[in-house]
Tab-separated table of C-alpha atoms and ligand atoms in Angstrom:
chain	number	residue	atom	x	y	z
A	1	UNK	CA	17.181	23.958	15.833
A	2	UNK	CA	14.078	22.121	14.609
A	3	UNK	CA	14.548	18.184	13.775
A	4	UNK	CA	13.338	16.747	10.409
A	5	UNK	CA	12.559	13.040	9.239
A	6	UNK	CA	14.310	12.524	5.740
A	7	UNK	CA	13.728	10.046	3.555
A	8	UNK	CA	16.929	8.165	2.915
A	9	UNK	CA	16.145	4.709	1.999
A	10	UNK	CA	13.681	3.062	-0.375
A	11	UNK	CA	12.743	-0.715	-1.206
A	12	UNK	CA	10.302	-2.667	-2.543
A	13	UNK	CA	9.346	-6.481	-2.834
A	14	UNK	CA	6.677	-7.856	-5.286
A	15	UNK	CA	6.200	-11.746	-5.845
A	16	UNK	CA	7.308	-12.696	-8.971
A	17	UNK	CA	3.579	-14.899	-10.014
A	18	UNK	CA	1.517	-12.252	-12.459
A	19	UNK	CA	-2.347	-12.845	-12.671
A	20	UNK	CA	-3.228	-11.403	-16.012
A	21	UNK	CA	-6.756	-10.182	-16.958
A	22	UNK	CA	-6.793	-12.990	-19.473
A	23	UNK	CA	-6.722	-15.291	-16.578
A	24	UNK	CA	-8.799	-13.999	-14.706
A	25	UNK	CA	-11.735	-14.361	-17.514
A	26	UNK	CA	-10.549	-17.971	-17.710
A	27	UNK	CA	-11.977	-18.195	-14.116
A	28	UNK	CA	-15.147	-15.268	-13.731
A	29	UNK	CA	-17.827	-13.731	-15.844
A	30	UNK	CA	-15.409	-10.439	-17.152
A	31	UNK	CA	-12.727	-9.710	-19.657
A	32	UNK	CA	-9.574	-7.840	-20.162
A	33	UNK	CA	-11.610	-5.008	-22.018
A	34	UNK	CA	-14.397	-4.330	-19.007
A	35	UNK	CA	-11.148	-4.659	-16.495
A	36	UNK	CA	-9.008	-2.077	-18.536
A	37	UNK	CA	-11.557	0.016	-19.394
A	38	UNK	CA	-13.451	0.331	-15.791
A	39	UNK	CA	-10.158	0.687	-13.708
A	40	UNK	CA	-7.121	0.918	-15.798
A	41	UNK	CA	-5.511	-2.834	-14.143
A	42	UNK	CA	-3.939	-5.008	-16.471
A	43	UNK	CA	-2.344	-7.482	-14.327
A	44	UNK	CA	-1.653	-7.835	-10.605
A	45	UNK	CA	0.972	-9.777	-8.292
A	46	UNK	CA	0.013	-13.114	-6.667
A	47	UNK	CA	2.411	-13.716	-3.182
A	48	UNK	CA	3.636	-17.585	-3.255
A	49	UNK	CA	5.564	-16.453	0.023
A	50	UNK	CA	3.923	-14.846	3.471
A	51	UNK	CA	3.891	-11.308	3.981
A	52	UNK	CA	6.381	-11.435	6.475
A	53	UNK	CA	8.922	-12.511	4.000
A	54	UNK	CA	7.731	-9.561	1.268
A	55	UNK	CA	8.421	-6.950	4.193
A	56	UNK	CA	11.371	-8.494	5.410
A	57	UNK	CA	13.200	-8.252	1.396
A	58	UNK	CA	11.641	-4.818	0.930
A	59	UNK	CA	12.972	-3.893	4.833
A	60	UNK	CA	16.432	-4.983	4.029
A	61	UNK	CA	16.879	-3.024	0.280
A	62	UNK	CA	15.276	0.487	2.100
A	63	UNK	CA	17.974	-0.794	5.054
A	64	UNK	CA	20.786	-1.161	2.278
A	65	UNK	CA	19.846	2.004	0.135
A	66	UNK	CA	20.056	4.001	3.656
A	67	UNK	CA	23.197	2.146	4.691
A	68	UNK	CA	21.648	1.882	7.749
A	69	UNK	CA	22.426	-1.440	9.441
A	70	UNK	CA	19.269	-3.276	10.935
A	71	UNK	CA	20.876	-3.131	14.439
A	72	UNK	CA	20.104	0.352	14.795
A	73	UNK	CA	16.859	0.718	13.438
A	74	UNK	CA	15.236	2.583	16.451
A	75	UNK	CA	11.036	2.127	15.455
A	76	UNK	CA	9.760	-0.162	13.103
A	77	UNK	CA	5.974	0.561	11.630
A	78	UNK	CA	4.605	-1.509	10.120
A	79	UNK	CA	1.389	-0.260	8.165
A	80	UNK	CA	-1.159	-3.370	6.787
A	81	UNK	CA	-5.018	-4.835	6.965
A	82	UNK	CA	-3.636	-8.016	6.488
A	83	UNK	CA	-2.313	-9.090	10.034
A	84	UNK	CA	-0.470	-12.781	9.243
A	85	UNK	CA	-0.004	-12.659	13.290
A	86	UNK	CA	-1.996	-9.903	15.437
A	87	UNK	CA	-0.738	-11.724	18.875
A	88	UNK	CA	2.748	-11.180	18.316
A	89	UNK	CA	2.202	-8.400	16.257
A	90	UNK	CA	3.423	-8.510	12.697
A	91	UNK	CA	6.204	-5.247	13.158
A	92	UNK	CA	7.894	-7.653	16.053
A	93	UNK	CA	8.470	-10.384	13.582
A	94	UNK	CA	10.498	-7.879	11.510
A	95	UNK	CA	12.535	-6.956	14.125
A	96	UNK	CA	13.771	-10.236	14.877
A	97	UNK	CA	14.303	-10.757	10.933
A	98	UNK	CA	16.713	-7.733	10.565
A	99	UNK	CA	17.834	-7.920	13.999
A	100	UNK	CA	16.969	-4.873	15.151
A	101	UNK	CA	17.168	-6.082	18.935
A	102	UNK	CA	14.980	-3.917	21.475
A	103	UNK	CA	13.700	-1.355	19.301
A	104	UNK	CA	9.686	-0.221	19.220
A	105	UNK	CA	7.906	-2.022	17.122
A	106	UNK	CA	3.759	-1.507	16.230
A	107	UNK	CA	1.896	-2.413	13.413
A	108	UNK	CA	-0.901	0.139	12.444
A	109	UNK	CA	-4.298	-0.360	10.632
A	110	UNK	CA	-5.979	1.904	8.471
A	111	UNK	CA	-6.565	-0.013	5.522
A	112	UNK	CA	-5.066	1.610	2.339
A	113	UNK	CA	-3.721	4.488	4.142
A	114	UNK	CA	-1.731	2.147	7.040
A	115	UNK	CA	1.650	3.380	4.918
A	116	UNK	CA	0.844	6.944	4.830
A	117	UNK	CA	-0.487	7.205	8.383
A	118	UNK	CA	2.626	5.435	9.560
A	119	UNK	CA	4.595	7.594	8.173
A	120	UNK	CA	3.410	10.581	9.989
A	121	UNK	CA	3.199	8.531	13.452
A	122	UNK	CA	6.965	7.828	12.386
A	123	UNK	CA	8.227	11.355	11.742
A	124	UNK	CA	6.310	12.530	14.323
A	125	UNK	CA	7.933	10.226	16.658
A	126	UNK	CA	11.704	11.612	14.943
A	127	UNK	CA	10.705	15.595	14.979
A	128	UNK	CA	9.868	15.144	19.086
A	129	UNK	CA	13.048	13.309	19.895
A	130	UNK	CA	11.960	10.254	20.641
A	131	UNK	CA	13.758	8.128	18.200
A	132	UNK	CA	16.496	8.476	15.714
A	133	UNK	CA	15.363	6.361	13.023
A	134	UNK	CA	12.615	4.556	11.481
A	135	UNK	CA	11.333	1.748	9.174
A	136	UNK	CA	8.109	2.511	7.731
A	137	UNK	CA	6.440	-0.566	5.997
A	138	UNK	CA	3.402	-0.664	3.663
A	139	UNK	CA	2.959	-4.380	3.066
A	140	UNK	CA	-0.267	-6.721	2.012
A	141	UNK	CA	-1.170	-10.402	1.215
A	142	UNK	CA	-4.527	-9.602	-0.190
A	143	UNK	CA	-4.763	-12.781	-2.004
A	144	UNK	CA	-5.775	-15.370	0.640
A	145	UNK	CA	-8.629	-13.233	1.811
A	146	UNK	CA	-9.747	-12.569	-1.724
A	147	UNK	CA	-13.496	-14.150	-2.705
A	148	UNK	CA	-12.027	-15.274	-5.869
A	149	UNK	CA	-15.610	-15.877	-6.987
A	150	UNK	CA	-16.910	-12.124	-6.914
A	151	UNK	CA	-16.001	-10.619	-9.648
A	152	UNK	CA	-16.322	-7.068	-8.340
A	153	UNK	CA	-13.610	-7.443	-5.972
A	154	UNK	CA	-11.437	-10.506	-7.413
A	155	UNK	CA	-10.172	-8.594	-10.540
A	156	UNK	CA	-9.077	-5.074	-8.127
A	157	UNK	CA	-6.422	-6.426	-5.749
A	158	UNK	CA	-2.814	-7.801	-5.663
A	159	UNK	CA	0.017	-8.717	-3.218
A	160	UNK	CA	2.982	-6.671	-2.473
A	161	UNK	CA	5.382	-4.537	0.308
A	162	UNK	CA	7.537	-1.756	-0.053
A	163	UNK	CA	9.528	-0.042	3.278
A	164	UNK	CA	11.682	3.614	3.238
A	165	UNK	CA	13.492	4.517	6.052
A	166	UNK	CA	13.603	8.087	8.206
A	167	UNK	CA	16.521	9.625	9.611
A	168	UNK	CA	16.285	12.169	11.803
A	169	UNK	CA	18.211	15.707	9.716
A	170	UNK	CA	18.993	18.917	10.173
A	171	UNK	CA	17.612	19.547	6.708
A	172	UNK	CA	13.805	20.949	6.025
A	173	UNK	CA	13.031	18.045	4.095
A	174	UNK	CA	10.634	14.519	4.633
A	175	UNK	CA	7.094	14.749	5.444
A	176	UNK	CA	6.822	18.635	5.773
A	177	UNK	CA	2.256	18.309	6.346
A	178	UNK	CA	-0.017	16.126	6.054
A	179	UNK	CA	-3.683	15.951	6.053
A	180	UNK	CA	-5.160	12.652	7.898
A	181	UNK	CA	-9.140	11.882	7.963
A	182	UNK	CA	-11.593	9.381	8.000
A	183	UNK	CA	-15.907	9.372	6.969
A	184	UNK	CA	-16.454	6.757	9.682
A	185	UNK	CA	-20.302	7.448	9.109
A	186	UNK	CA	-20.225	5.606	5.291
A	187	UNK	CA	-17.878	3.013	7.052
A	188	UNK	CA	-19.572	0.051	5.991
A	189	UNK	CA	-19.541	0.586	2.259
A	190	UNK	CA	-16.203	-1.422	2.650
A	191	UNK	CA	-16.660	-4.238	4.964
A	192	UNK	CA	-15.245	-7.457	4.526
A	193	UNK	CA	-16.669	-10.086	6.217
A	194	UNK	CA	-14.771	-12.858	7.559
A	195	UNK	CA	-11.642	-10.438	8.166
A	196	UNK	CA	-11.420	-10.450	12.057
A	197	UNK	CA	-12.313	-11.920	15.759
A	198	UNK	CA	-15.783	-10.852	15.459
A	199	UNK	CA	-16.248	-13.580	12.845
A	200	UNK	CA	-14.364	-16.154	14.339
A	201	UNK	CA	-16.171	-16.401	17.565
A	202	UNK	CA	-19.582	-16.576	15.563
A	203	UNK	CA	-18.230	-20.010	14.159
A	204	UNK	CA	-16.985	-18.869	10.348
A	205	UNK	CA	-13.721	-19.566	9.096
A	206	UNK	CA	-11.361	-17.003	9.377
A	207	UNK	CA	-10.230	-15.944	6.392
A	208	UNK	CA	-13.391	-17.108	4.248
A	209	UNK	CA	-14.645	-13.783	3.201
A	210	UNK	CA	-17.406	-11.978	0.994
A	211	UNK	CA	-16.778	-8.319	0.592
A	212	UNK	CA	-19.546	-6.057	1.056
A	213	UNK	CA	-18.177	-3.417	-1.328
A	214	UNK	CA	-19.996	-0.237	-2.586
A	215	UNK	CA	-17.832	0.617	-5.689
A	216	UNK	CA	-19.611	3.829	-7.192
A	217	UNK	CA	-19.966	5.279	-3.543
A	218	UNK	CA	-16.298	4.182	-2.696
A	219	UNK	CA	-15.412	5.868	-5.986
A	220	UNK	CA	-16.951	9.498	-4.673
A	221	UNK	CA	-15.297	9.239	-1.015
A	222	UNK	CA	-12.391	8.570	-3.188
A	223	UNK	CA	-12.012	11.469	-4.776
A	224	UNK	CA	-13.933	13.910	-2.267
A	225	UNK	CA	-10.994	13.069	0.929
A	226	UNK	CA	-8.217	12.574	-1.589
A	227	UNK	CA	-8.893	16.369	-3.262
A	228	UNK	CA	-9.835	17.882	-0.046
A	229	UNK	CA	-6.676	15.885	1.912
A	230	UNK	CA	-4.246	17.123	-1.055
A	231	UNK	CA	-5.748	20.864	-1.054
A	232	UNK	CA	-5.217	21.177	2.796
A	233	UNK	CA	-1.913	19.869	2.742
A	234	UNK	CA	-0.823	22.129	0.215
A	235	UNK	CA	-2.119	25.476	2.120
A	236	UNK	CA	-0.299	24.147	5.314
A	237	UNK	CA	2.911	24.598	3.553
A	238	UNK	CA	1.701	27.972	1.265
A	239	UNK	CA	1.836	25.322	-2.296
A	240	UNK	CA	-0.296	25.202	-4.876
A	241	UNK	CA	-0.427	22.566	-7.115
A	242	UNK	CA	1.834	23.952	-9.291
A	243	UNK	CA	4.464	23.457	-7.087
A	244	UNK	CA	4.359	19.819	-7.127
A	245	UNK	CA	6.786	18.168	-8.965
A	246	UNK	CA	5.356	14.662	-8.729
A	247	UNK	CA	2.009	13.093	-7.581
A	248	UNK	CA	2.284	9.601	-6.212
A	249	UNK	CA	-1.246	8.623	-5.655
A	250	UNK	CA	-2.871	5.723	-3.975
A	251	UNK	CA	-3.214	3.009	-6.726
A	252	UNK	CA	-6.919	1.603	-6.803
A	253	UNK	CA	-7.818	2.818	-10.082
A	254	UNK	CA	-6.773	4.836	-12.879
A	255	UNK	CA	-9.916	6.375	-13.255
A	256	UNK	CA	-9.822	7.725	-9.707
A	257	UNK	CA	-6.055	8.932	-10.058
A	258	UNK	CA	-7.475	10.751	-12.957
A	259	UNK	CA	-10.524	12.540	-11.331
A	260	UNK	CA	-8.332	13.465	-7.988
A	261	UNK	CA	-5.125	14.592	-10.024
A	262	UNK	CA	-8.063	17.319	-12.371
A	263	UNK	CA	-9.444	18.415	-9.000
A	264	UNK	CA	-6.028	19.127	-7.726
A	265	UNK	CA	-5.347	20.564	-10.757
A	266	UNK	CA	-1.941	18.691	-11.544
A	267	UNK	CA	-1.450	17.042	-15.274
A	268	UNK	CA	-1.222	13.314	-15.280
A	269	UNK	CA	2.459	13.680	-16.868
A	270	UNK	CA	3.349	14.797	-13.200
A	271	UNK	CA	1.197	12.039	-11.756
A	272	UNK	CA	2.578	8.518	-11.257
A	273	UNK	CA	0.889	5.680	-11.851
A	274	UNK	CA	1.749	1.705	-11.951
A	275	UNK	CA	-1.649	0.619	-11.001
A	276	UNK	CA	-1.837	-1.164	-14.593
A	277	UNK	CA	0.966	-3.466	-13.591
A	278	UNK	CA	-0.347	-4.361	-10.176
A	279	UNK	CA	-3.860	-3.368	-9.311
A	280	UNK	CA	-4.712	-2.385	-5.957
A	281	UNK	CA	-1.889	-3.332	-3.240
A	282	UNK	CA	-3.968	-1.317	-0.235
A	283	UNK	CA	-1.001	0.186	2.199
A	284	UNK	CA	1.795	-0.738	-0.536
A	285	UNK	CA	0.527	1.037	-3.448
A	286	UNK	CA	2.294	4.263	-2.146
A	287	UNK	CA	5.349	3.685	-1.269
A	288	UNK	CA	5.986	0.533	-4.041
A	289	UNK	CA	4.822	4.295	-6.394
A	290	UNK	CA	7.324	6.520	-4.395
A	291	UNK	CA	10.223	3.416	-4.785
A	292	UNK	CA	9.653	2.863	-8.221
A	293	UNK	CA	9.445	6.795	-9.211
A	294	UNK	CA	13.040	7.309	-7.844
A	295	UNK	CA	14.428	4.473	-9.380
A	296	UNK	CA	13.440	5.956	-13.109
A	297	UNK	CA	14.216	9.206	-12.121
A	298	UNK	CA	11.002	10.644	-11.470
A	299	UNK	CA	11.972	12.272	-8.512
A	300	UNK	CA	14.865	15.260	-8.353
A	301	UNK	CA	16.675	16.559	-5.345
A	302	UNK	CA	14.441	18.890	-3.485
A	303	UNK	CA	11.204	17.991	-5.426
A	304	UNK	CA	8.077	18.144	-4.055
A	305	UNK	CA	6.378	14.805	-3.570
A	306	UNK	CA	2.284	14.875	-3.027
A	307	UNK	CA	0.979	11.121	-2.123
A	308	UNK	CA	-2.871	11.675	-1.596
A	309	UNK	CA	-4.659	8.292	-0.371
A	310	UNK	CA	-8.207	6.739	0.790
A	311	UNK	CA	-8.884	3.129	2.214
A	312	UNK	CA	-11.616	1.342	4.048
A	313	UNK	CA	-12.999	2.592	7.389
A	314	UNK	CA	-13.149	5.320	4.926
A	315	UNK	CA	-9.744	6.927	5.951
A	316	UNK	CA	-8.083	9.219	3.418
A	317	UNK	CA	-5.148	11.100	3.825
A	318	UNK	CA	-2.529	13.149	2.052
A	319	UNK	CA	1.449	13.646	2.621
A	320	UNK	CA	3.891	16.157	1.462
A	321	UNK	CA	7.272	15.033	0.988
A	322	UNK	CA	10.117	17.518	0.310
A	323	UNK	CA	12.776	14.820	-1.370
A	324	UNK	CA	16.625	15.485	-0.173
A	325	UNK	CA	19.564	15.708	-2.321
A	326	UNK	CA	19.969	11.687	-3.016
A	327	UNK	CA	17.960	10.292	-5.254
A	328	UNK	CA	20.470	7.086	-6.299
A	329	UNK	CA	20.884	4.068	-3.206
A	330	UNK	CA	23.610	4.033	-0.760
A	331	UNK	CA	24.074	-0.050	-1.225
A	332	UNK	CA	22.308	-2.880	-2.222
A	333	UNK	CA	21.702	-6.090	-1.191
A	334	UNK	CA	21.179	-9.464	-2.965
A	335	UNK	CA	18.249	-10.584	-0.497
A	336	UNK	CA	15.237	-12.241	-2.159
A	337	UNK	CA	12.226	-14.033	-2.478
A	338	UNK	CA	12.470	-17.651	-2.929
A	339	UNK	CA	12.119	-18.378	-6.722
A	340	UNK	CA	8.145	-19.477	-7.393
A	341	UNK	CA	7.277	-22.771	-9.279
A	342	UNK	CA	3.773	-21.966	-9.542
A	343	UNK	CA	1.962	-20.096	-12.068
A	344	UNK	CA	-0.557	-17.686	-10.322
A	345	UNK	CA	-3.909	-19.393	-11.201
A	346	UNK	CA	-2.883	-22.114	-8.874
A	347	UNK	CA	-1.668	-19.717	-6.504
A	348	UNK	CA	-5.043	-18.915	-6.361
A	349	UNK	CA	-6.255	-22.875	-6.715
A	350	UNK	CA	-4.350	-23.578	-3.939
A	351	UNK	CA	-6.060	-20.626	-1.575
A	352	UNK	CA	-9.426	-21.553	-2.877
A	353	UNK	CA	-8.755	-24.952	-1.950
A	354	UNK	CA	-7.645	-24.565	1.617
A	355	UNK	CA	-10.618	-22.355	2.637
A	356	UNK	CA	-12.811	-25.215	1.821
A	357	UNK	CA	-10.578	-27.570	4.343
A	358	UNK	CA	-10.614	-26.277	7.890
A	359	UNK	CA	-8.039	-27.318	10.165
A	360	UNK	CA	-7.813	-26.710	14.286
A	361	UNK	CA	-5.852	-23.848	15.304
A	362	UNK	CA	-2.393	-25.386	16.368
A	363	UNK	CA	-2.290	-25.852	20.198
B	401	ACO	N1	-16.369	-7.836	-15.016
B	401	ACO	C1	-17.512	-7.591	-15.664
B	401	ACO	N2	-18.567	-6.979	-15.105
B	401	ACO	C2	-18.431	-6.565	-13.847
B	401	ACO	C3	-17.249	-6.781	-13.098
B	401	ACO	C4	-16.206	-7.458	-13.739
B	401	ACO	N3	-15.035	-7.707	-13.124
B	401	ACO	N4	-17.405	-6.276	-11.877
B	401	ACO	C5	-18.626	-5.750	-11.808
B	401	ACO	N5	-19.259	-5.933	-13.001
B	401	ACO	C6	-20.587	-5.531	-13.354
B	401	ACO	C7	-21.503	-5.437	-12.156
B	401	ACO	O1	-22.075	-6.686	-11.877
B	401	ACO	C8	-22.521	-4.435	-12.631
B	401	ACO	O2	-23.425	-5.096	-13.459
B	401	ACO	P1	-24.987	-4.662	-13.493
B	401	ACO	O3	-24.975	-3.253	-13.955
B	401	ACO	O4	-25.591	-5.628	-14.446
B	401	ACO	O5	-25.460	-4.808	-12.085
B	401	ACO	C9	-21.692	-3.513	-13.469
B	401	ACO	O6	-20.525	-4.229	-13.884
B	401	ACO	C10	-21.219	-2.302	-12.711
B	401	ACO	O7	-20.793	-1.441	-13.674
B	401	ACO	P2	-20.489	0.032	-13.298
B	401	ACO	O8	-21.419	0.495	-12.253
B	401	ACO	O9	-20.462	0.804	-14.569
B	401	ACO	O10	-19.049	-0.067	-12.706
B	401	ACO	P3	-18.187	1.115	-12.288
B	401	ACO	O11	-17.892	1.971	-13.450
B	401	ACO	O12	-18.715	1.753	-11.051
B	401	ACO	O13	-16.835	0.389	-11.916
B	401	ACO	C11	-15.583	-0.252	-10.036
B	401	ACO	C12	-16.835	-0.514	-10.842
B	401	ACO	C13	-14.364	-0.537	-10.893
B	401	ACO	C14	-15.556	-1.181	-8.832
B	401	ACO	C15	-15.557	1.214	-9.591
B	401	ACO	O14	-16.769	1.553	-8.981
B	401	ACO	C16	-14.449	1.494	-8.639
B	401	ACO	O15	-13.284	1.394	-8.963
B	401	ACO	N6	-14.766	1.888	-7.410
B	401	ACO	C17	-13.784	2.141	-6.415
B	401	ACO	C18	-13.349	0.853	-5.909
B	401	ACO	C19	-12.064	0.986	-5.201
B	401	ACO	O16	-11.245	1.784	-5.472
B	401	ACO	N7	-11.928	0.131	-4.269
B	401	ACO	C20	-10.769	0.117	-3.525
B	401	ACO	C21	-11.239	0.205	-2.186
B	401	ACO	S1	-10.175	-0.616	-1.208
B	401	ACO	C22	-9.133	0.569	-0.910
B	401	ACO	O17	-8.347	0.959	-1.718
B	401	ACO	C23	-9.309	1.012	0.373
């Protein structure tokens, strides 16, 4: 009898400091209107906390809505481009959070797609056996590599993490296909410099970035690897588009959602969207989507879920979920982030501000 990966928890963490459009103007050449109108954002989430502490709230709500405790979490993946620690990786720090002593543990980079790809290494890993269980994160701190003086890149981005958890079932239902790619020949129309050992070891900061980004040519890879990802995963399984109940796209602008969900032929009222409320998360825009469209009822038992998404390198992708019967949590837990004293302009002050101050690597 064939082994599935269900879907039976769901979380989500975003910091509570909002960086409106307003004040964003307050600090670059723009406005709200050429933000709103060029990409749909209206206000994004600033992270007054590490990344490790977004993943570890969103870990333990997926952990509570699965009512699995985080002793027998068998795999953690932990999808991001924003590595807090790459030597111990950032998945092992999770582990020891939620206690899930001796279980495997990788993080996995693919930019904007690190949920999405994790997902299928994850159920993957479940369908052959090799685990029971899984923790799939999508988590990024965006903010302290941010140039917060471009403003082609500073007004796109925001902080967040969201985790589900797989269970290995009986039932046809989880990630049922997938289509995973990548146009590594056009992979420097996203680079950001300052983002990695390479830069280090020339002498630059790390973390003190400009962000060589190609936003009309990004745009067309966009929607070319989304359309063509979303098409192929549908004929794997014999769908059409019509079959989909909801979309839950990659969030990096409304303009793209739009273009990818006419291609695939589905109606934005079947598409999700919450890219208004926090701009581009990278690897947490999907499943922060797939959270919040359960929790208002978006999604029914046994609904088709199509999450199509592209990211830097320039990887695209796109899933089919088959939901189960449960669409309402297990538990809940009262885990969160500490509370934030800071508005997010000096979130953002405060980043700025330590770029400018090196200090030695700790010995
Ligand atoms: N405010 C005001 N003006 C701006 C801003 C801003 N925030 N940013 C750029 N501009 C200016 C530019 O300087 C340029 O001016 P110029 O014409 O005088 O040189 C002009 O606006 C560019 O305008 P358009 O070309 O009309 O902009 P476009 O419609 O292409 O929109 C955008 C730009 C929003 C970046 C779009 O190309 C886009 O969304 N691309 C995809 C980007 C994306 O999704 N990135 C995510 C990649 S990361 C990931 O998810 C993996």
């Amino acid at each position: 009898m064939s082994t599935y990966a269900a879907i039976t928890g769901w979380g989500k963490c975003l910091p509570p400091a909002v960086l409106s459009n307003q004040d964003l103007a307050g600090m670059l050449d723009t406005s709200d209107e050429w933000i709103t109108s060029r990409t749909g954002i209206r206000e994004r989430r600033i992270a007054h906390v590490t990344m490790a502490e977004m993943a570890h709230v969103a870990a333990e709500r997926a952990l509570a809505c699965a009512a699995l405790p985080g002793r027998d979490v068998e795999l953690i993946v932990f999808g991001t481009c924003s590595f807090e620690d790459q030597v111990p990786n950032m998945a092992s720090g999770l582990q020891q959070r939620i206690g899930a002593a001796g279980c495997a543990a990788m993080d996995l980079n693919t930019a904007c797609t690190s949920f999405l790809y994790g997902l299928s290494a994850a159920t993957s890993m479940i369908r052959n056996g090799v685990v029971k269980n899984a923790l799939v994160i999508g988590a990024e701190i965006i903010s302290p590599y941010m140039d917060w003086t471009d403003r082609n890149v500073a007004v796109l981005f925001g902080d967040g993490a969201a985790a589900v958890v797989l269970q290995a079932s009986a039932n046809e239902e989880g990630l049922l296909a997938e289509k995973l790619g990548c146009f590594g020949e056009a992979r420097e129309i996203l680079r950001i410099h300052g983002m990695g050992g390479a830069y280090a070891n020339r002498g630059q900061l790390y973390g003190l970035t400009s962000w060589q980004f190609d936003g009309q040519e990004i745009f067309k890879r966009a929607v070319l690897g989304m359309s063509e990802a979303s098409a192929a995963a549908l004929a794997r399984r014999g769908l059409t588009a019509a079959d989909v109940q909801l979309a839950v796209p990659h969030q990096a602008n409304l303009r793209i959602i739009e273009a990818v969900a006419k291609r695939a032929g589905i109606p934005m009222a079947r598409v999700f969207t919450n890219v208004q409320r926090y701009g581009n998360m990278s690897s947490a825009t999907v499943p922060v989507g797939l959270c919040e469209a359960v929790e208002e009822g978006r999604v029914e038992p046994g609904a088709w879920v199509l999450m199509p998404a592209f990211g830097g390198g320039l990887t695209w992708c796109a899933h089919l979920v088959r939901w189960g019967d449960r669409v309402t949590p297990l538990g809940t837990t009262d885990i969160d982030l500490p509370p934030c004293e800071r508005s997010a302009v000096e979130l953002i002050r405060e980043v700025a501000a330590r770029k400018t101050t090196p200090a030695p690597a700790r010995a």
